[in-house]
CSV table of C-alpha atoms in Angstrom, one decimal:
chain,number,residue,atom,x,y,z
A,34,MET,CA,79.9,124.5,102.6
A,35,LEU,CA,81.6,121.6,100.8
A,36,GLN,CA,84.6,121.7,103.2
A,37,LYS,CA,82.3,121.7,106.3
A,38,GLN,CA,80.4,118.6,105.0
A,39,VAL,CA,83.7,116.7,104.4
A,40,ALA,CA,84.9,117.6,107.9
A,41,VAL,CA,81.7,116.3,109.4
A,42,LEU,CA,82.0,113.0,107.4
A,43,VAL,CA,85.5,112.4,108.7
A,44,ALA,CA,84.4,112.9,112.2
A,45,LEU,CA,81.4,110.6,111.7
A,46,SER,CA,83.7,108.0,110.3
A,47,ALA,CA,85.8,108.0,113.4
A,48,CYS,CA,82.8,107.7,115.6
A,49,LEU,CA,81.2,104.8,113.6
A,50,CYS,CA,84.5,102.9,113.4
A,51,ALA,CA,84.7,103.0,117.2
A,52,THR,CA,81.1,101.7,117.8
A,53,SER,CA,80.4,99.5,114.8
A,54,VAL,CA,79.3,95.8,115.0
A,55,GLN,CA,81.9,93.5,113.5
A,56,ALA,CA,80.6,92.0,110.3
A,57,ASP,CA,81.2,88.5,109.2
A,58,GLY,CA,84.0,87.6,106.8
A,59,GLY,CA,81.7,87.6,103.8
A,60,VAL,CA,80.7,91.3,104.3
A,61,ARG,CA,82.1,92.2,100.8
A,62,SER,CA,80.0,89.5,99.1
A,63,ARG,CA,76.6,90.8,100.0
A,64,ALA,CA,74.0,92.6,97.9
A,65,ASP,CA,75.3,95.9,99.3
A,66,LYS,CA,78.9,95.3,98.3
A,67,HIS,CA,78.6,98.0,95.7
A,68,ALA,CA,77.3,101.6,96.1
A,69,PRO,CA,73.9,102.5,94.7
A,70,ALA,CA,73.6,102.2,90.9
A,71,PHE,CA,74.4,105.8,90.0
A,72,LEU,CA,77.8,105.7,91.7
A,73,MET,CA,81.1,104.2,90.6
A,74,GLY,CA,84.7,104.0,91.9
A,75,ASP,CA,83.6,102.5,95.3
A,76,HIS,CA,85.1,99.0,95.5
A,77,ILE,CA,88.3,97.0,94.9
A,78,HIS,CA,88.8,93.6,93.3
A,79,ALA,CA,91.3,90.9,94.2
A,80,PRO,CA,94.5,90.5,92.2
A,81,GLY,CA,93.7,88.9,88.8
A,82,ASP,CA,89.9,89.3,89.1
A,83,TRP,CA,87.9,91.0,86.4
A,84,MET,CA,84.5,92.7,86.6
A,85,VAL,CA,82.3,93.5,83.6
A,86,GLU,CA,79.4,95.9,84.0
A,87,TYR,CA,76.7,97.3,81.7
A,88,LYS,CA,74.9,100.4,83.0
A,89,TYR,CA,72.0,102.3,81.5
A,90,MET,CA,71.1,105.8,82.5
A,91,ASN,CA,68.2,108.0,81.5
A,92,MET,CA,67.8,111.7,82.6
A,93,TYR,CA,64.6,113.6,81.9
A,94,MET,CA,64.4,117.4,81.8
A,95,GLU,CA,61.3,119.4,81.2
A,96,ASP,CA,60.4,123.2,81.6
A,97,ASN,CA,62.8,126.0,82.0
A,98,ARG,CA,64.0,127.4,85.3
A,99,ILE,CA,65.3,130.8,86.3
A,100,GLY,CA,67.3,130.4,89.4
A,101,SER,CA,65.0,128.2,91.6
A,102,GLN,CA,61.7,129.2,89.9
A,103,THR,CA,60.1,127.2,87.1
A,104,VAL,CA,58.7,129.3,84.2
A,105,SER,CA,56.5,128.5,81.2
A,106,ASP,CA,57.9,128.2,77.6
A,107,ALA,CA,56.4,131.5,76.7
A,108,ALA,CA,58.0,133.2,79.7
A,109,ALA,CA,61.3,131.6,78.8
A,110,ILE,CA,61.2,133.4,75.4
A,111,THR,CA,60.1,136.6,77.1
A,112,TYR,CA,62.8,136.4,79.7
A,113,GLY,CA,65.4,136.0,76.9
A,114,ALA,CA,64.5,139.5,75.5
A,115,THR,CA,65.8,141.2,78.7
A,116,SER,CA,68.3,138.7,80.0
A,117,ASP,CA,72.1,139.4,80.0
A,118,PRO,CA,73.0,138.2,77.5
A,119,VAL,CA,69.9,138.4,75.3
A,120,THR,CA,68.9,134.9,74.3
A,121,ASN,CA,66.1,132.6,73.1
A,122,ARG,CA,65.3,134.8,70.1
A,123,MET,CA,65.4,131.8,67.7
A,124,ALA,CA,64.1,129.2,70.0
A,125,THR,CA,63.8,128.0,73.6
A,126,PRO,CA,64.4,124.4,74.7
A,127,THR,CA,61.3,122.8,76.3
A,128,GLN,CA,62.3,119.2,77.0
A,129,MET,CA,65.3,116.9,76.9
A,130,THR,CA,66.0,113.2,77.3
A,131,HIS,CA,69.6,112.2,77.9
A,132,GLU,CA,70.3,108.5,77.7
A,133,MET,CA,73.6,106.8,78.3
A,134,HIS,CA,74.8,103.3,77.7
A,135,MET,CA,78.0,102.5,79.6
A,136,LEU,CA,80.4,99.5,79.5
A,137,HIS,CA,82.6,99.3,82.6
A,138,ILE,CA,85.6,97.0,82.9
A,139,MET,CA,87.7,96.5,86.0
A,140,ARG,CA,90.7,94.4,86.9
A,141,GLY,CA,92.4,93.8,90.2
A,142,MET,CA,96.1,94.4,90.0
A,143,THR,CA,97.2,94.0,93.6
A,144,GLU,CA,95.4,93.6,96.9
A,145,ASN,CA,94.9,97.4,97.0
A,146,ILE,CA,94.9,98.6,93.4
A,147,THR,CA,92.2,98.0,90.8
A,148,ILE,CA,92.3,99.6,87.3
A,149,TYR,CA,89.3,100.3,85.2
A,150,THR,CA,88.0,101.8,82.0
A,151,MET,CA,84.5,103.1,81.0
A,152,ILE,CA,83.2,103.5,77.5
A,153,MET,CA,80.1,105.7,77.0
A,154,LEU,CA,77.5,105.9,74.3
A,155,PRO,CA,75.2,109.0,74.9
A,156,SER,CA,72.0,109.7,73.1
A,157,VAL,CA,70.4,113.1,73.5
A,158,THR,CA,67.0,114.3,72.2
A,159,MET,CA,65.8,117.9,72.7
A,160,ASP,CA,62.4,119.5,72.0
A,161,HIS,CA,62.2,123.2,71.2
A,162,LEU,CA,59.7,126.0,70.6
A,163,ARG,CA,60.7,128.6,68.0
A,164,GLY,CA,61.0,132.2,69.1
A,165,PRO,CA,60.2,135.6,67.5
A,166,ALA,CA,63.3,135.7,65.3
A,167,ALA,CA,62.1,132.6,63.5
A,168,GLY,CA,59.7,134.8,61.5
A,169,PRO,CA,56.6,133.0,60.2
A,170,ALA,CA,57.7,129.8,61.9
A,171,ALA,CA,57.6,131.5,65.4
A,172,GLY,CA,55.6,129.4,67.8
A,173,THR,CA,56.2,126.1,66.0
A,174,GLU,CA,58.0,123.1,67.5
A,175,PHE,CA,61.0,121.0,66.4
A,176,THR,CA,63.1,118.2,67.8
A,177,THR,CA,66.9,117.5,67.4
A,178,HIS,CA,68.8,114.4,68.2
A,179,ASN,CA,72.5,113.5,68.6
A,180,SER,CA,74.2,110.2,69.5
A,181,GLY,CA,77.5,108.4,69.3
A,182,PHE,CA,80.6,107.7,71.4
A,183,GLY,CA,81.2,109.9,74.5
A,184,ASP,CA,84.4,110.5,76.4
A,185,THR,CA,86.3,107.5,77.7
A,186,THR,CA,87.3,107.2,81.3
A,187,LEU,CA,90.5,105.5,82.5
A,188,GLY,CA,91.4,105.2,86.2
A,189,ALA,CA,92.9,103.4,89.1
A,190,LEU,CA,91.3,102.7,92.5
A,191,MET,CA,93.7,102.7,95.4
A,192,ARG,CA,92.6,101.3,98.8
A,193,LEU,CA,94.1,103.6,101.4
A,194,TYR,CA,92.8,101.8,104.5
A,195,THR,CA,90.7,98.7,105.2
A,196,ASP,CA,89.6,96.6,108.1
A,197,GLU,CA,86.7,94.2,108.8
A,198,ASN,CA,84.2,97.1,108.7
A,199,ASP,CA,85.7,99.9,106.6
A,200,ASP,CA,87.2,100.8,103.3
A,201,TRP,CA,88.8,104.1,102.3
A,202,ILE,CA,89.3,104.2,98.5
A,203,LEU,CA,91.1,106.9,96.4
A,204,ASN,CA,90.0,107.2,92.8
A,205,LEU,CA,92.7,108.5,90.5
A,206,ALA,CA,90.9,108.8,87.1
A,207,GLY,CA,90.7,110.9,84.0
A,208,SER,CA,88.8,111.1,80.8
A,209,ILE,CA,90.1,111.4,77.2
A,210,PRO,CA,88.1,113.4,74.6
A,211,THR,CA,86.7,110.7,72.4
A,212,GLY,CA,83.2,112.3,72.2
A,213,ASP,CA,82.4,114.5,69.3
A,214,ILE,CA,81.8,118.1,70.3
A,215,PHE,CA,81.0,119.7,66.9
A,216,ARG,CA,78.2,118.4,64.8
A,217,THR,CA,75.7,120.5,62.8
A,218,THR,CA,72.0,120.2,62.0
A,219,THR,CA,69.6,122.0,59.6
A,220,ILE,CA,66.4,121.0,61.6
A,221,PRO,CA,66.1,124.3,63.6
A,222,SER,CA,66.0,126.4,60.4
A,223,GLY,CA,63.7,124.0,58.6
A,224,GLY,CA,66.4,122.7,56.3
A,225,THR,CA,67.8,126.0,55.1
A,226,THR,CA,70.8,126.7,57.3
A,227,SER,CA,73.3,124.4,59.1
A,228,GLN,CA,73.8,125.2,62.8
A,229,ALA,CA,76.0,123.7,65.5
A,230,PHE,CA,74.4,121.6,68.2
A,231,PRO,CA,74.2,123.6,71.5
A,232,TYR,CA,76.3,122.6,74.4
A,233,PRO,CA,74.0,120.2,76.2
A,234,MET,CA,73.6,118.1,73.1
A,235,ARG,CA,77.3,117.6,72.5
A,236,LEU,CA,78.7,114.1,73.2
A,237,GLY,CA,81.9,115.0,75.1
A,238,SER,CA,83.9,117.7,76.7
A,239,GLY,CA,86.7,118.1,74.1
A,240,THR,CA,89.3,118.2,76.8
A,241,PHE,CA,91.3,115.8,79.0
A,242,ASN,CA,89.6,115.9,82.3
A,243,ALA,CA,90.9,115.0,85.8
A,244,ARG,CA,88.4,113.0,87.8
A,245,PRO,CA,89.8,112.4,91.3
A,246,GLY,CA,87.5,111.1,94.0
A,247,LEU,CA,87.4,109.6,97.5
A,248,THR,CA,85.0,107.0,99.0
A,249,TRP,CA,84.5,105.8,102.5
A,250,LYS,CA,82.3,102.7,103.2
A,251,HIS,CA,81.4,101.3,106.5
A,252,TYR,CA,79.6,97.9,107.0
A,253,TRP,CA,77.4,96.5,109.7
A,254,GLU,CA,75.7,93.1,109.9
A,255,PHE,CA,72.4,94.7,108.8
A,256,GLY,CA,73.7,97.1,106.1
A,257,SER,CA,76.3,99.7,105.1
A,258,PHE,CA,76.9,103.4,104.9
A,259,GLY,CA,79.0,105.3,102.4
A,260,THR,CA,80.1,108.7,101.4
A,261,GLN,CA,81.8,109.8,98.2
A,262,LEU,CA,83.3,113.0,96.8
A,263,GLN,CA,83.8,112.8,93.1
A,264,THR,CA,85.0,115.5,90.7
A,265,ASP,CA,85.2,116.2,87.0
A,266,LEU,CA,87.7,118.9,86.1
A,267,PRO,CA,88.5,119.9,82.5
A,268,ILE,CA,92.2,120.7,81.8
A,269,GLY,CA,92.5,123.8,79.6
A,270,ARG,CA,90.1,124.5,76.6
A,271,ASN,CA,89.2,122.3,73.7
A,272,TYR,CA,89.7,123.0,70.0
A,273,ARG,CA,86.4,124.9,69.9
A,274,ASN,CA,87.9,127.4,72.5
A,275,TYR,CA,85.8,126.5,75.5
A,276,SER,CA,85.9,124.3,78.6
A,277,VAL,CA,82.9,122.6,80.2
A,278,SER,CA,81.9,123.0,83.9
A,279,ASP,CA,84.0,122.0,86.9
A,280,GLU,CA,81.8,119.4,88.6
A,281,PHE,CA,81.7,118.4,92.3
A,282,ARG,CA,79.4,115.6,93.6
A,283,LEU,CA,79.1,114.8,97.3
A,284,ASN,CA,77.1,111.7,98.0
A,285,HIS,CA,75.9,110.0,101.2
A,286,TRP,CA,74.0,106.7,101.2
A,287,TYR,CA,72.7,103.9,103.4
A,288,SER,CA,72.0,100.4,102.1
A,289,HIS,CA,69.9,98.1,104.2
A,290,LEU,CA,70.1,94.3,103.9
A,291,ILE,CA,66.8,92.5,103.6
A,292,THR,CA,68.8,89.3,103.1
A,293,ASP,CA,72.4,88.8,102.2
A,294,HIS,CA,71.3,88.7,98.5
A,295,LEU,CA,68.8,91.6,98.5
A,296,SER,CA,69.2,95.2,99.7
A,297,THR,CA,67.5,98.6,99.4
A,298,SER,CA,69.3,102.0,99.4
A,299,LEU,CA,68.7,105.6,100.1
A,300,ARG,CA,71.1,108.3,98.8
A,301,VAL,CA,71.4,112.1,99.0
A,302,GLU,CA,73.5,113.9,96.4
A,303,ASN,CA,74.8,117.5,96.4
A,304,LEU,CA,75.9,118.5,92.9
A,305,TRP,CA,77.7,121.8,92.0
A,306,ARG,CA,78.7,123.0,88.5
A,307,ASN,CA,80.3,126.3,87.5
A,308,ASN,CA,79.7,128.0,84.2
A,309,TYR,CA,81.7,127.2,81.0
A,310,GLY,CA,84.9,129.0,80.2
A,311,GLY,CA,85.7,130.5,76.8
A,312,GLU,CA,83.3,130.6,73.9
A,313,ASP,CA,82.6,128.5,70.8
A,314,PRO,CA,82.2,131.1,67.9
A,315,MET,CA,79.4,128.9,66.4
A,316,THR,CA,77.1,129.2,69.4
A,317,PRO,CA,75.6,132.7,69.3
A,318,ASP,CA,74.0,133.6,72.6
A,319,MET,CA,71.1,135.4,71.0
A,320,GLY,CA,69.8,132.3,69.3
A,321,ILE,CA,69.1,130.0,72.2
A,322,SER,CA,69.9,129.8,75.9
A,323,THR,CA,71.6,126.4,75.6
A,324,ASN,CA,74.4,128.3,73.6
A,325,VAL,CA,75.1,130.6,76.6
A,326,GLU,CA,78.3,129.7,78.5
A,327,SER,CA,77.2,131.7,81.6
A,328,PHE,CA,74.0,129.7,81.8
A,329,ARG,CA,75.5,126.3,82.5
A,330,GLY,CA,76.2,126.3,86.2
A,331,GLY,CA,74.1,125.7,89.3
A,332,TYR,CA,73.4,123.5,92.3
A,333,TRP,CA,71.2,120.4,92.4
A,334,LEU,CA,70.0,118.3,95.4
A,335,ASN,CA,69.0,114.8,94.3
A,336,LEU,CA,67.5,111.8,96.2
A,337,GLY,CA,68.4,108.3,95.1
A,338,ILE,CA,66.0,105.4,95.9
A,339,GLY,CA,67.4,102.0,94.9
A,340,GLY,CA,67.7,98.3,95.3
A,341,ALA,CA,70.2,95.6,94.5
A,342,ALA,CA,70.0,91.8,94.1
A,343,LEU,CA,72.9,89.4,94.1
A,344,ILE,CA,71.9,86.3,92.1
A,345,ASN,CA,74.4,83.5,91.5
A,346,GLY,CA,77.3,86.0,91.3
A,347,HIS,CA,75.4,88.5,89.1
A,348,LEU,CA,74.7,91.8,90.7
A,349,LEU,CA,71.5,93.7,89.5
A,350,ASN,CA,71.4,97.3,90.7
A,351,VAL,CA,68.7,99.9,90.0
A,352,GLU,CA,68.1,103.4,91.3
A,353,PHE,CA,65.4,106.1,90.7
A,354,VAL,CA,66.6,109.7,91.3
A,355,PRO,CA,64.1,112.6,91.6
A,356,THR,CA,65.6,116.1,91.9
A,357,LEU,CA,64.5,117.7,95.1
A,358,TYR,CA,65.9,121.2,94.6
A,359,GLN,CA,67.9,123.1,92.0
A,360,ASP,CA,69.1,126.6,91.7
A,361,LEU,CA,70.4,127.4,88.2
A,362,ASP,CA,72.5,130.1,86.7
A,363,GLY,CA,70.6,132.2,84.1
A,364,ILE,CA,67.8,130.2,82.5
A,365,GLN,CA,68.1,126.4,81.9
A,366,LEU,CA,66.1,123.3,81.5
A,367,GLU,CA,65.4,121.9,84.9
A,368,THR,CA,66.1,118.2,85.8
A,369,ASP,CA,63.0,116.3,86.8
A,370,TRP,CA,64.4,112.8,87.4
A,371,SER,CA,67.0,110.3,86.5
A,372,MET,CA,67.0,106.5,86.6
A,373,VAL,CA,69.9,104.0,86.4
A,374,ALA,CA,70.0,100.2,86.1
A,375,SER,CA,73.1,98.0,85.9
A,376,TRP,CA,74.2,94.4,85.6
A,377,SER,CA,77.7,93.3,86.7
A,378,LYS,CA,79.6,90.1,87.1
A,379,SER,CA,83.0,89.3,88.5
A,380,TYR,CA,85.3,86.6,87.2
């Protein structure tokens, strides 16, 4: 499916390049010069130029889902008694908020190469309902929280082709494991026993990850279209003896200019993740579904609705992203929506 979509995009690129309206010389200085707020790795800077960006993301998840069907909290605990593996005996997750603060710094090295780094500060809060193995506390609720530095991304953007209307940009990037992947909490047991945070609440991958990507952008006088394939691929296993999901994101978007300094955007994202490899010995499957390595994969279809404003060289970019469809492996919290807002300035 992914290969077919990429082939269609290449063919569409050739068609549009042949029929496009020639944009003016300032086409890369409009409100649509960057992709919608959620995306990165889509533009090049002139030699010696710097760009600083602050980006805030918030993802909200509520209710459990088995495959493509939403289930109640009680049904999530019941399902865990017969699932393979058996899970949710101690608790089931009911809601999660994942916030991310990101500092993004770019520098143009040559006409066609820009280097960048991205520092991340995640903050994760998860609500739970205790299950039958919690004894007298069964049916009660608790909340856990984890925050700190995430993994750090380093990369280089290489412009493969450009003309008055088009850019093809290769993203050669990777992440280094600066995020903590093993912290413990006593909250689930009411203060009696220390337990490791489950996988979704950990701050990094614990591995060096390859993050190659490819972006094509096409400009008209009235707006622009883009498509991007971005990946996140762990290399080996971390010191806890597991590896996170391989991730593939295929995005298509259209940005429409209201004026040269104001634009709106519409984006469609296909997201695929496989399940974790290996197993952390401190994440027993029977306790909770967020410990189960085979319950981490799935497919998500997201819609991004955004806007951007270019004000005296400052670019403000915002996007709201509801999830249209999701089909998850095992039982997992479903994603309801995300939102992203950013400020950037080039020097």
